[in-house]
Structures are given as C-alpha cells and as structure tokens.
Coordinates of C-alpha atoms in Angstrom, one line a residue:
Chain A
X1 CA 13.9 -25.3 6.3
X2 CA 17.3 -25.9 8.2
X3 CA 20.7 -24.9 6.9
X4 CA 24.4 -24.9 8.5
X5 CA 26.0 -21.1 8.1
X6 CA 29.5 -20.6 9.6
X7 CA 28.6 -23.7 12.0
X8 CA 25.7 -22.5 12.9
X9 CA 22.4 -24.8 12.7
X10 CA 19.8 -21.9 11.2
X11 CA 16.3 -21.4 9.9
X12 CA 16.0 -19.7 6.5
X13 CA 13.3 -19.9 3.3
X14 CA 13.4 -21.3 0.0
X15 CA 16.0 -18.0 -0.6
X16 CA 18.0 -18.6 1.8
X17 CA 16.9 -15.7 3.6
X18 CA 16.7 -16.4 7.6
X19 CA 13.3 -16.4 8.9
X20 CA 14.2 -15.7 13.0
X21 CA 16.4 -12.6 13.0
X22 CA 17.7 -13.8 16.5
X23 CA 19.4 -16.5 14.9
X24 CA 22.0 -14.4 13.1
X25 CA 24.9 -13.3 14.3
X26 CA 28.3 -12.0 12.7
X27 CA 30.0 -15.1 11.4
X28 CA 26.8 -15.7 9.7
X29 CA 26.3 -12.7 8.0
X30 CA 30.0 -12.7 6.7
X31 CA 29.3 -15.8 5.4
X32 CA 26.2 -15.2 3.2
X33 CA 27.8 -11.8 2.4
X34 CA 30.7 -14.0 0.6
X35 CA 28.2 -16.1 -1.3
X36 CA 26.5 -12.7 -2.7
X37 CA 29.8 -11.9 -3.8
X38 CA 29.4 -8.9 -1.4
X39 CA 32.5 -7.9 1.1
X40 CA 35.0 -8.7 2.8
X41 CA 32.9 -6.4 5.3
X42 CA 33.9 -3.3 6.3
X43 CA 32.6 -1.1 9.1
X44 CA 30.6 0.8 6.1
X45 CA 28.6 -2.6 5.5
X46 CA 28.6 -2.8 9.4
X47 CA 27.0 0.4 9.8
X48 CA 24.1 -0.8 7.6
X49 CA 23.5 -4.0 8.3
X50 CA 23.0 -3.1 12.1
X51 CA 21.1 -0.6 10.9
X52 CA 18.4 -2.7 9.0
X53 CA 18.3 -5.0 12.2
X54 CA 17.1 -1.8 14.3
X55 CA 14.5 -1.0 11.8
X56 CA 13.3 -4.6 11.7
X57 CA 13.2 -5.2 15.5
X58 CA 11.2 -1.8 15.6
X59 CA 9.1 -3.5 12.8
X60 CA 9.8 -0.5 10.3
X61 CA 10.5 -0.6 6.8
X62 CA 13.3 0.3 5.4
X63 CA 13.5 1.3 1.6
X64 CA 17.0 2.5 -0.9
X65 CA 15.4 6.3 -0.2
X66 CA 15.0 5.9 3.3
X67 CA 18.9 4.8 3.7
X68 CA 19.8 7.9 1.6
X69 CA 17.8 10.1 3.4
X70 CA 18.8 9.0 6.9
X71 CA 22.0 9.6 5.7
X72 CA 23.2 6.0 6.9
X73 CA 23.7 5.0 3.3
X74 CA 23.9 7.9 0.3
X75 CA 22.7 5.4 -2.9
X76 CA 25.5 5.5 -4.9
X77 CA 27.7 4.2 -1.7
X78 CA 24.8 1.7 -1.1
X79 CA 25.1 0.1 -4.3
X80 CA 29.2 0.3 -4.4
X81 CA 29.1 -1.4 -1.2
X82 CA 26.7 -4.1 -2.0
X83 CA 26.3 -4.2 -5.9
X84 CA 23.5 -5.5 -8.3
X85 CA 20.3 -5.4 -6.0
X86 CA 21.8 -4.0 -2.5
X87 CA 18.7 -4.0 -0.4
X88 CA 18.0 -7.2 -0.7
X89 CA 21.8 -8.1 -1.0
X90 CA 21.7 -6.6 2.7
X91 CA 19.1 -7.9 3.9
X92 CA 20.2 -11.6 3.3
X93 CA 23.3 -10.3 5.4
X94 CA 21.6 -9.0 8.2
X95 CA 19.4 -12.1 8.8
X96 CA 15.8 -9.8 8.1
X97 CA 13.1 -10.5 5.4
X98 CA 13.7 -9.5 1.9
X99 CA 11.9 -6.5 0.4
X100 CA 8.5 -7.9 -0.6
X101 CA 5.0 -6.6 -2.1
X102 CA 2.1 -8.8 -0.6
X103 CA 2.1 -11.4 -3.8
Chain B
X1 CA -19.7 17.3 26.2
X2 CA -16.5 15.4 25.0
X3 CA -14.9 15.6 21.3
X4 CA -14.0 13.2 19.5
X5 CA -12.3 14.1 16.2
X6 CA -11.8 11.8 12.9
X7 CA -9.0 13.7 10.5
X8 CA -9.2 12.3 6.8
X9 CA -13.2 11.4 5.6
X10 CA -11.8 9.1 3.3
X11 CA -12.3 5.0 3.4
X12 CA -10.9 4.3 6.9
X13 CA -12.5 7.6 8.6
X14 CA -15.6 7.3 7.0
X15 CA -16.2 3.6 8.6
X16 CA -14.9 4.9 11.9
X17 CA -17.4 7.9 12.1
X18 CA -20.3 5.4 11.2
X19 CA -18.8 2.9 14.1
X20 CA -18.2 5.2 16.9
X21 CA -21.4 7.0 16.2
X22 CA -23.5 3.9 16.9
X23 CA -21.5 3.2 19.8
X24 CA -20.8 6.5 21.5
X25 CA -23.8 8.1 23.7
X26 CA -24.8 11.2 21.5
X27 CA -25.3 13.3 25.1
X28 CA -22.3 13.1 25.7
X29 CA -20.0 12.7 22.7
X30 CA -19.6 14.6 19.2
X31 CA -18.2 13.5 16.5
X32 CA -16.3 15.8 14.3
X33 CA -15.1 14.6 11.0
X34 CA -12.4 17.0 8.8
X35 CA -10.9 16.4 5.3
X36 CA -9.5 19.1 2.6
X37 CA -12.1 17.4 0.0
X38 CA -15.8 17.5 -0.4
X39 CA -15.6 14.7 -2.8
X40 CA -15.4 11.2 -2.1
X41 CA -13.5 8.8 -4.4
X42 CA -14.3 5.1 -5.0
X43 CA -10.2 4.4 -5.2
X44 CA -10.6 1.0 -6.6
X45 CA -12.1 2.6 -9.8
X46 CA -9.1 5.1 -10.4
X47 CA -8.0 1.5 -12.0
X48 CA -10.5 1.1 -14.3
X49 CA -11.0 4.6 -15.6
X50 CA -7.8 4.9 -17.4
X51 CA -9.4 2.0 -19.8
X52 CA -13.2 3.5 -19.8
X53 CA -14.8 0.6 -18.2
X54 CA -16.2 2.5 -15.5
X55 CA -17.8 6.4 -15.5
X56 CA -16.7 9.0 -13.6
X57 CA -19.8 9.4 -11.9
X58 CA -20.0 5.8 -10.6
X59 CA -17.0 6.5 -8.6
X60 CA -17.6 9.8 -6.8
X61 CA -19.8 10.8 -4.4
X62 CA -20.0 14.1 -2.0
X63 CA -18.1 13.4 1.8
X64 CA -21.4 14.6 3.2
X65 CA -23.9 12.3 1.8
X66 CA -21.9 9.5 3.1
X67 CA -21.7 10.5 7.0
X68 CA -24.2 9.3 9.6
X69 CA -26.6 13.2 9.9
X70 CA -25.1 13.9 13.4
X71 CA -21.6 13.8 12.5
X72 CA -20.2 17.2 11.8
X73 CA -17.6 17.8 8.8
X74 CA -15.4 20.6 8.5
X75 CA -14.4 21.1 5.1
X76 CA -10.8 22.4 5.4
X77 CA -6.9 21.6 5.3
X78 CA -5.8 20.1 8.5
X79 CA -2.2 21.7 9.0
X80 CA -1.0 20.6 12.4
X81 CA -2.0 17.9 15.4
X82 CA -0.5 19.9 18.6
X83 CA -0.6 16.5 20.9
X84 CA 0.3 18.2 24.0
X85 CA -2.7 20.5 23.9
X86 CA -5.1 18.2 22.2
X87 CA -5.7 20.1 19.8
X88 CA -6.1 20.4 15.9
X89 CA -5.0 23.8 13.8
X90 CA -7.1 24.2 10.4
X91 CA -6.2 26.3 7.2
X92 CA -8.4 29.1 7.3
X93 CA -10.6 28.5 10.8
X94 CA -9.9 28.5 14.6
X95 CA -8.2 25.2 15.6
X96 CA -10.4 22.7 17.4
X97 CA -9.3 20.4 20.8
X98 CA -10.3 16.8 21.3
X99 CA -10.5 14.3 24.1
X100 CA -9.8 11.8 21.7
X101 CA -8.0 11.8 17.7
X102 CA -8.6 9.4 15.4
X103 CA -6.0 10.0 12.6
X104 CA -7.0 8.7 9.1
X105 CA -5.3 10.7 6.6
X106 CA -4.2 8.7 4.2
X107 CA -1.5 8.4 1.8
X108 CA -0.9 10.6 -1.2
X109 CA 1.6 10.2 -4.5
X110 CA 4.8 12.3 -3.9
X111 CA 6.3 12.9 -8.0
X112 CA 8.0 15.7 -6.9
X113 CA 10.4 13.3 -4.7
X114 CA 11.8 11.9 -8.2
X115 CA 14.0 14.0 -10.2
X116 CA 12.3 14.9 -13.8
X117 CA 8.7 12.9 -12.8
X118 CA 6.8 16.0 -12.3
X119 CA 8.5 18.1 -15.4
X120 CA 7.5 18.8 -18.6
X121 CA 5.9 15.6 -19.3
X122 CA 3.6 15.2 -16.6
X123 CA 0.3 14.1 -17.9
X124 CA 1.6 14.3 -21.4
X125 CA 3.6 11.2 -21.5
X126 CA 4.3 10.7 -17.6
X127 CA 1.0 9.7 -15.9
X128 CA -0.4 8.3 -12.7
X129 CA -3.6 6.6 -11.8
X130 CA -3.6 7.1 -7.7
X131 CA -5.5 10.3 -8.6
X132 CA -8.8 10.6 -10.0
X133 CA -7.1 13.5 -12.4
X134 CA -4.4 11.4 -13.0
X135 CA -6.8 8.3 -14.1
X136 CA -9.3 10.9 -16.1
X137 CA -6.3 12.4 -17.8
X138 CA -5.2 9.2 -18.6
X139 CA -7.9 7.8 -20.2
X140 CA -7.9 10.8 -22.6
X141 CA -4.2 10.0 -23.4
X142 CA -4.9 6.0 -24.4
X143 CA -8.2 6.4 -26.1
X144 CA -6.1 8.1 -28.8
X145 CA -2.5 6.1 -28.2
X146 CA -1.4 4.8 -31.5
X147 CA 1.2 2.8 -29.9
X148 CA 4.6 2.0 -28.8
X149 CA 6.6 1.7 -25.7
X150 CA 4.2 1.5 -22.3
X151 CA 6.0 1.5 -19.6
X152 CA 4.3 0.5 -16.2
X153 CA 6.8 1.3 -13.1
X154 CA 6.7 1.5 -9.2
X155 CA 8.9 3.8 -7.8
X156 CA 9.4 2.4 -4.5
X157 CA 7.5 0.8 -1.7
X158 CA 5.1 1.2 0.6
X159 CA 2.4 2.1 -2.4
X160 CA -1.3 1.9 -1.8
X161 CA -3.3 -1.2 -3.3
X162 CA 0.2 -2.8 -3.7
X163 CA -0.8 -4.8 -6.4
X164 CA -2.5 -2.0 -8.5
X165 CA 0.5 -1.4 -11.2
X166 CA 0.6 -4.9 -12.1
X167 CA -3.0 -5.0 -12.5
X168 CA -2.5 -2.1 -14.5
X169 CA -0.3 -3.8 -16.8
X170 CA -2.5 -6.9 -17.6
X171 CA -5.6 -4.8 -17.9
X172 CA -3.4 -2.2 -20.8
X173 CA -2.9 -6.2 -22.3
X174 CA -6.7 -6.6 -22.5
X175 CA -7.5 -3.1 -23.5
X176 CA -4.8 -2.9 -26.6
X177 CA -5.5 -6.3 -27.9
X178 CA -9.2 -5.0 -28.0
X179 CA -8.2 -2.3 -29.6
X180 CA -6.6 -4.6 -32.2
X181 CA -3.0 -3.1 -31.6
X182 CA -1.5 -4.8 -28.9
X183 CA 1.2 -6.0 -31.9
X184 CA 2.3 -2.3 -32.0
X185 CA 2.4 -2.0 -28.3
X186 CA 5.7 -3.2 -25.8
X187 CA 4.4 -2.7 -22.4
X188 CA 7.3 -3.9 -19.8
X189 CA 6.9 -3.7 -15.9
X190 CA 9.5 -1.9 -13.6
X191 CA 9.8 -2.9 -10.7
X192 CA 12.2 -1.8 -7.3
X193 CA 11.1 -5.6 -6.4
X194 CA 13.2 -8.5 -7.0
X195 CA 10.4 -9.2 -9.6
X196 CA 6.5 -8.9 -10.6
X197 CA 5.9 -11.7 -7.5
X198 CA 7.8 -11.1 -4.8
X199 CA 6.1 -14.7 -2.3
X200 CA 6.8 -17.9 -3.2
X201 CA 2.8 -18.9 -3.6
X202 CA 2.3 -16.3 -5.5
X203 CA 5.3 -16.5 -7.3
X204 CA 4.4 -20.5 -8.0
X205 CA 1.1 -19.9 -8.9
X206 CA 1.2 -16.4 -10.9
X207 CA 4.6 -15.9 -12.7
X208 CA 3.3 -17.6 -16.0
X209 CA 1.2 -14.8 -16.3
X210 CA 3.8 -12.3 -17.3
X211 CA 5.2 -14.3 -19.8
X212 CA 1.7 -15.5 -20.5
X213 CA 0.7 -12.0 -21.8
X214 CA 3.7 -10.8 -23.6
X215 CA 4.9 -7.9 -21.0
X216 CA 8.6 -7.8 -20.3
X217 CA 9.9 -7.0 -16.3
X218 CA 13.0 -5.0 -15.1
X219 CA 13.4 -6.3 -12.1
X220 CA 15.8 -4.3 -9.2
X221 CA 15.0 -0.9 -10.1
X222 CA 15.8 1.5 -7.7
X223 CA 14.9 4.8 -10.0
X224 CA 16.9 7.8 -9.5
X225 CA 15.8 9.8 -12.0
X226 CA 13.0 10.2 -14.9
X227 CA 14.5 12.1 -17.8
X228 CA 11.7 13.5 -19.4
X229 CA 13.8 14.6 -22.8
X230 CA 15.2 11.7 -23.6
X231 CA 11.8 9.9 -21.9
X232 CA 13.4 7.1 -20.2
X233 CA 13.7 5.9 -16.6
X234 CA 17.6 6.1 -15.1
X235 CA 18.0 3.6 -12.2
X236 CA 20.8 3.9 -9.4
X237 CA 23.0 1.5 -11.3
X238 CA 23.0 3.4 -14.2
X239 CA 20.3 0.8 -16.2
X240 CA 17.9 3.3 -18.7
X241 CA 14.4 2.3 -19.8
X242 CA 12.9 4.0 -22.6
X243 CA 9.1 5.2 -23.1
X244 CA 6.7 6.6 -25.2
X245 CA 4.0 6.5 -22.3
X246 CA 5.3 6.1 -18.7
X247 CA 2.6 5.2 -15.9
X248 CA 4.0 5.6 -12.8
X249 CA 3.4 5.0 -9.2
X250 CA 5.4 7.9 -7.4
X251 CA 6.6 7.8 -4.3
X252 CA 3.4 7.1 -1.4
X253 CA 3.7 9.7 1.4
X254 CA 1.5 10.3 4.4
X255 CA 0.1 13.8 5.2
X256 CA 2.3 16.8 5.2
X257 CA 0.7 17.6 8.6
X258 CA 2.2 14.7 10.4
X259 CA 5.6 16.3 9.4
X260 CA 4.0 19.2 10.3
X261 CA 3.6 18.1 13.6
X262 CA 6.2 15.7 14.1
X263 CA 4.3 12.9 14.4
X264 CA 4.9 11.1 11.5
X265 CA 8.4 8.8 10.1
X266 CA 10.6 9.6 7.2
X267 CA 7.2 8.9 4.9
X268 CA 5.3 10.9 7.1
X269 CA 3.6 7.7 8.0
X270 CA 2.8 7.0 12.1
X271 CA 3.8 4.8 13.7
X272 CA 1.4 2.6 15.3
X273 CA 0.8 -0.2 17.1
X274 CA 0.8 -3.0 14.7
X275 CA -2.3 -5.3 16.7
X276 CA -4.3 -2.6 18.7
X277 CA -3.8 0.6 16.6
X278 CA -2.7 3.1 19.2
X279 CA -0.2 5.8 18.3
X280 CA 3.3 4.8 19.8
X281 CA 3.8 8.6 21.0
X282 CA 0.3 9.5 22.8
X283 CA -2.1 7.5 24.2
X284 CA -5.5 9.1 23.2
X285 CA -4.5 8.8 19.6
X286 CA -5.4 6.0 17.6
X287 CA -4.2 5.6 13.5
X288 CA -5.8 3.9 10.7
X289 CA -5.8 3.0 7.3
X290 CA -3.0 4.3 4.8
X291 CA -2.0 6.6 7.7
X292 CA -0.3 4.0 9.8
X293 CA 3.4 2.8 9.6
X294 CA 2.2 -0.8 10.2
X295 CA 3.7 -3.6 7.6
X296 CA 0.2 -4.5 6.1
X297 CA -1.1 -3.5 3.0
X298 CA -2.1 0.1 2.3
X299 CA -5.7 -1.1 1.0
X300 CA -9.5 -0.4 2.0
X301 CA -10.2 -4.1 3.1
X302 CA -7.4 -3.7 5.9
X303 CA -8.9 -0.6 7.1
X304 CA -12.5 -2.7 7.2
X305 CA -10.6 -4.8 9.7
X306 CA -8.8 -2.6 11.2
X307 CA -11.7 -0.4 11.8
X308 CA -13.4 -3.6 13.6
X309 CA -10.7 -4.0 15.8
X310 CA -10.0 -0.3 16.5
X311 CA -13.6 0.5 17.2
X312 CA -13.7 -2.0 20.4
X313 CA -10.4 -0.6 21.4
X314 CA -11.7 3.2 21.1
X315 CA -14.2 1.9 23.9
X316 CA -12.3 0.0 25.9
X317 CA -9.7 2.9 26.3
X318 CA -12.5 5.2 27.4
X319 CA -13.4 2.7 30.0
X320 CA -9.6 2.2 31.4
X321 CA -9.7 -1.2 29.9
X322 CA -6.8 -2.7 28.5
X323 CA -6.8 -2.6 24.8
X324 CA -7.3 -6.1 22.5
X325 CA -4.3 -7.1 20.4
X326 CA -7.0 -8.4 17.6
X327 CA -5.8 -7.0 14.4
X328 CA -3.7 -9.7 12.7
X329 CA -2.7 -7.7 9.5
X330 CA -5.6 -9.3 7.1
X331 CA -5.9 -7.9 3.9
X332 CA -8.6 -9.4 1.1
X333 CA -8.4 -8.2 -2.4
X334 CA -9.2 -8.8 -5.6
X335 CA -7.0 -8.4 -8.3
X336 CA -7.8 -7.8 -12.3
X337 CA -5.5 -10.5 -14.2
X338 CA -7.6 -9.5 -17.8
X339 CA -9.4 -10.6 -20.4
X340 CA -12.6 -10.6 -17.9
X341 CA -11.5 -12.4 -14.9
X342 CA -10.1 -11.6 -11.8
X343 CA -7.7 -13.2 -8.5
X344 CA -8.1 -13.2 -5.1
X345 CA -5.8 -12.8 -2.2
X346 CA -6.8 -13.3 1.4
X347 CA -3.5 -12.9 3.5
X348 CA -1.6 -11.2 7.1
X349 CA 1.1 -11.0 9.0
X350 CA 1.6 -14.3 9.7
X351 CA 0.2 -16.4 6.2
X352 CA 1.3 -15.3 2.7
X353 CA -1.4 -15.4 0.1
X354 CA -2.3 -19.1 -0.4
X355 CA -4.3 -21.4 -2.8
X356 CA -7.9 -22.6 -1.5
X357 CA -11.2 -21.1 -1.5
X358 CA -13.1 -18.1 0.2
X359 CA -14.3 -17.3 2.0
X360 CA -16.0 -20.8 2.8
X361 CA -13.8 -24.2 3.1
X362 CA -16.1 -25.3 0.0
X363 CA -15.5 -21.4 -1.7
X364 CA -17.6 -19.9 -3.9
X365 CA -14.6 -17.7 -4.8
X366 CA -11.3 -19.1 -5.4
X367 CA -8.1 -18.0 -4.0
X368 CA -4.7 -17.3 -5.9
X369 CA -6.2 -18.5 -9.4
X370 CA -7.5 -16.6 -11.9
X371 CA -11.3 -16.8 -12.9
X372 CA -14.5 -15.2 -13.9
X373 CA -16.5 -15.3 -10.8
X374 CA -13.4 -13.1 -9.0
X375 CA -13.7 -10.3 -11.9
X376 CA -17.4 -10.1 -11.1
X377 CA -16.8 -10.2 -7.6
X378 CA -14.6 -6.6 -8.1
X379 CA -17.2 -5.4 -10.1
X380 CA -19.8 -6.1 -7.7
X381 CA -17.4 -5.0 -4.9
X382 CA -18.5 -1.3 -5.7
X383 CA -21.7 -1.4 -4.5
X384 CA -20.6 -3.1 -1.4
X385 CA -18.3 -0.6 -0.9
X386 CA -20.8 2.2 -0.9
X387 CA -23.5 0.6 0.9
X388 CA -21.9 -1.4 3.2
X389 CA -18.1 -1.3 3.9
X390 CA -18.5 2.6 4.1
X391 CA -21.6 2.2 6.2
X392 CA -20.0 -0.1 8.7
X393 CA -22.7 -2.9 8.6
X394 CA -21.6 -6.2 9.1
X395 CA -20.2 -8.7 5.5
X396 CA -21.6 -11.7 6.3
X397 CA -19.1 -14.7 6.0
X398 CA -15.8 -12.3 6.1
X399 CA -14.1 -13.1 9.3
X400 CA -12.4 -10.1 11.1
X401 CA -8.5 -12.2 11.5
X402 CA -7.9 -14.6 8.5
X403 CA -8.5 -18.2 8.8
X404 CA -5.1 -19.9 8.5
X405 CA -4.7 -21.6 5.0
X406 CA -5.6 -25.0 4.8
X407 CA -2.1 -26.7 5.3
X408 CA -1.4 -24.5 8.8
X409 CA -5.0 -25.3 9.8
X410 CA -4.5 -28.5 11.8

C-alpha cells in the first residue's frame, strides 16, 4: 500500500514497514523513528541504521548477537538507543524488512 | 581422474552424491563423500521422539547404506577447506584435493553461545530436541514429568526447520492433555520474534491457535542469559521467565571448519549465491542446504530444490556454461498443529505462505489450514524421505520453483 513519510509518496506493508529499501532516505527514517518513540537520531542510531542497509543490500541477516559481536551495536546500547523491541524498532527506520520466521 | 568431493553426508549431501553420480561419467569422475558420523538421522523425527510417537530405530540409519555403491565415504572430522590449493585437511588422515567442492555441512545447536544454557542443568531441566541425544533424553525427562512450568524458547534466528519449537509446543499440548495433566502444566512460548506468527497470512490464518490451546507467548525476547539456579530465562531488557522444564533452541551455527578456514560469516554460515548456489569467494565451490547464508529456510525440502537446481549448475560449470539462476527460495513443509492433524506451508522468496491447495489447483492437501490428511502426510513423509528424497528420484507433482499463490497467478 502507499503512504506519505516526510513528503515522500512511499510503499510500505500492513506494518508500515517499507517494502523497496530504495525508497528510504533520511527524512523518512527520522520520521518513522519519531512515531516509535525512538530518537531524536544521533550518529549512534546513524551508525546502525546504515549498517542494517549494508547487510540487507548484501542480502544478509542481521540478528541482536550479530550487532554485538560486530561490535557496531554492544546490546545493552542497542536497546538504550532504540528501546522495547530494537531490531525491529530499527529496521522500520532503516526502510528494510522486519525480523521474520517463514509463518 | 577428477575429484569431486561432497563434505557433510547429511540430507543435502546425500541427494547430491546420488545426483552427480548419475550424471557424472564414472571414467572419469570420483565421488568422495566425508562426514564426522556414521549415522544418519531422520531430523524430522527428533520432533516426535521427545513425545514417543516414533522409535528410535525408525529414524536412524548407517551413512553407508544410503550412498549409491561407488561413492566413497570417509568417515572423519573435516577441519579445514584450504581454497587456494583445492584441498580438504581431515582429523586423523592425509588431507584430500578436489577439482570441484560441494560443501554441505549443515548447521549445528551452539548452547555454549548463551550464558548458563549449557551448565548444570543441561539435560536435567534445560533440553534440546535438534539432537537425537537431546530428543532421547528428553523423552526420558517427560515420560515422568509431573508438571508445572514448560517453557518452549528460541534463542535467536536463523534456526533449522524454523517452525519446529512451535510445533513443539502444540504437540507438549496434545501429549499432556493425553496424559490427563495438561491442568497442571503452563507451557508459554518465547520468542526473539515479534510473536508466534511473524507473516500476515499466517498470522491471519494461525494466531487463534495459540490462544486456542492455552499456551502463553513472550514476545521480543532477545535472551541474554539462562540462569540455571534460579531456572529462569533473563532477556536484554531485563524481562525473567521462570521454568521448571526449559526446551530450548540454542543458537544454529554452521561448521567450525568454515571458521576454520575463513570461509564462513559471523554464524559460520557461507555465503552463497542466493539463485545459482555458487560460493561468493571461489568459483569451483558450490554450498547447500543448512550450510548456506541464503535467506530461505534451513529445512530438507529446500535442499530437495536446491539440489535440483544445483545439480544442473554442477554440469553446466564443468562445461564453461553459464550457470541458471533457477532456485527461487521454495520451501514445503508440513507442520504438526496437534491433536492428530497437521498444516502445510508451500512458500519463497518472493510469496509468503498462502491459503489454497497443494500441490494441485484442486489439492488433495490443503495449504495454511490445519487438517488430518496434512498430519498423515508428515507421517507418511518418512518413508519418502528415505526412499526417495534421499535417493534423488523424481516427486511426482512437486514443482522445482513454487507456483505463485492463486491471487498473484493472473
């Protein structure tokens, strides 16, 4: 379905997450990020959001241990930074698919 | 003579060693298989053990019995793939070089990645069923379970047979309600998901079923820690659940010797080509199964069509052809909802799993909806599995890329 984001004319699912990643850009993502109650954004939030576009162009999946691990996101400051569900919190803001099993 | 080598004799490598043996001229290509386990597990049935409705000998067979006669197995460790020199190093033998690798080595459970999991109370109160000791032990522990809290819980994803833990869950409804104690019994799902259903059909269609059979969900739980004094789960956010009997589905890893070797990501998974199934990092190696990085479910029926897909391209790569982009991502399962009947699922990439029918327009089996006929069809599936799937001959009917769902036919 079609929704307007920060002016922007974009496609997203019945969660309002954005089905074409190459829709999103940074006025967008602020403005989901302030109806998840998540931000204002700093270059913390940056620094993962651009990092779960990298992993999603490269089609690889990205997981809460994986962030740790990587060191781009140590879980406590993952879930400090976007609270109450940050993965999927994050991936809302980065225009990628939410976290899903196959049903 | 040329080598071709299959690492991992398990689901996906035993279908490839039947495929390329058919298909590759025996003068001038062996085919060497290698795996760390005589034994051959029917995975599927690691599900059904922990509630006796199957016996341990229906769902093991030896690795040899199952390969065509002029395959050779190596029974041993595989510790290292050195890609530069083509060549494999074995625990305990000379290493052995290849003109061509096909890596199917699976995925494994990883406890030790979780603080406490693997502690004192493993397989005392903290159990798995990914493992055929893990599903034996298990079975022990609940014929004798008086009751209390189960707790069913996924530590994070990408798990094999994705769907397994909840099936888990509904099938420890059926078993304690036969029992005649399900009153005394709280069993509650935990899930790092945003819940039990995670795509809208499914979600649509499904989430009664939760409610339906009395099992409580924790949703969002990203697990930090398993503490196994005070036997409860601690999440990230500081949430605890409590248990008397925890089943859990530790961490899925790929082979140590992709680490090994440096071929694998953070999970030890490889990346892959998502539609051909060559190795992004060398050209004569090809990845299938649980082994791969690819976004489709770690599950035997996508390493059926995988295996379809990845055969052809074996050849064609060999001849200097350029390799078909066929595999779509499909994946077909059935899935135990209990009290006797069964779901299927019959999804990709693209298409979510969908009402209709399979795997005909007019069915017999029905998609998404619980019934009988599915439950007999996973019962049933076992003997397909052995006789055919492992066999590579052909399953009538089953289409190689999924036929899109009615609504996205046109």
């Amino acid at each position: 379905m079609k929704t307007t984001i920060a002016g922007t004319e974009i496609d997203v699912n019945e969660e309002g997450y954005l089905t074409d990643a190459s829709q999103w850009n940074e006025a967008i993502a602020a403005a989901i990020a302030a109806e998840e109650n998540v931000g204002p954004l700093t270059d913390a939030h940056w620094k993962i959001i651009q990092h779960l576009r990298e992993k999603h162009a490269a089609d690889e999946q990205v997981t809460i241990r994986s962030l740790n691990k990587s060191g781009v996101a140590p879980t406590k400051e993952f879930y400090a930074l976007f609270p109450k569900g940050p993965l999927k919190k994050a991936a809302r803001i980065a225009g990628v698919p939410k976290p899903a099993g196959c049903i | 003579m040329k080598n071709l080598i299959i690492l991992g004799a398990g689901t996906a490598g035993t279908m490839m060693a039947h495929h390329l043996r058919k298909r590759l001229s025996a003068a001038e290509w062996t085919i060497t298989i290698v795996d760390r386990s005589e034994n051959h597990y029917y995975q599927p049935g690691f599900l059904f053990l922990p509630f006796d409705m199957i016996e341990e000998r229906a769902i093991v067979k030896p690795v040899r019995d199952l390969l065509p006669g002029d395959v050779d197995f190596i029974f041993a460790p595989i510790e290292r793939i050195d890609a530069e020199a083509n060549r494999v190093h074995l625990g305990g033998r000379d290493p052995i070089d290849y003109d061509l690798l096909v890596v199917a080595t699976g995925s494994h459970i990883a406890p030790d990645e979780i603080e406490g999991m693997n502690g004192e109370g493993w397989r005392r109160e903290v159990f798995d069923f990914y493992t055929f000791e893990g599903a034996r032990a298990l079975r022990d522990r609940l014929a004798t379970w008086a009751g209390g809290k189960l707790v069913v819980h996924i530590t994070e994803m990408p798990i094999k047979c994705p769907v397994a833990p909840l099936e888990f869950a509904f099938l420890a409804d059926s078993f304690f309600k036969k029992r005649g104690i399900r009153d005394r019994v709280e069993i509650t799902f935990v899930t790092p998901l945003s819940g039990a259903f995670t795509k809208p059909k499914a979600s649509r269609a499904l989430g009664h079923l939760l409610a339906d059979k009395h099992i409580a969900l924790e949703a969002d739980f990203a697990v930090q820690k398993v503490d196994p004094e005070r036997k409860c789960l601690v999440s990230w956010d500081d949430r605890e659940v409590d248990y008397d009997l925890l089943v859990t589905t530790p961490t899925n890893m790929g082979s140590d010797a992709m680490e090994a070797s440096g071929l694998g990501d953070d999970l030890n998974f490889i990346p892959t080509h998502k539609n051909t199934l060559q190795s992004i990092a060398h050209e004569n190696i090809f990845v299938i199964g649980d082994a791969t990085n690819l976004p489709a479910s770690k599950a035997g029926s996508v390493a059926h069509f995988e295996s379809e897909t990845l055969t052809e391209n074996i050849l064609r790569f060999l001849e200097g052809k350029p390799l078909l982009e066929t595999f779509d991502g499909h994946s077909n399962c059935f899935i135990e909802s209990g009290d006797g009947k069964a779901l299927l699922i019959d999804f990709n990439y693209e298409y979510e799993p969908h009402p209709g029918r399979f795997p005909f327009s007019w069915g017999p089996m029905a998609l998404l909806k619980e019934s009988r006929l599915n439950h007999w069809g996973k019962l049933a599936f076992r003997w397909i599995y052995w006789h055919i799937l492992l066999k590579a001959r052909p399953l009538p009917g089953i289409p190689l890329q999924k036929r899109p769902p009615k609504e996205d036919a046109a």
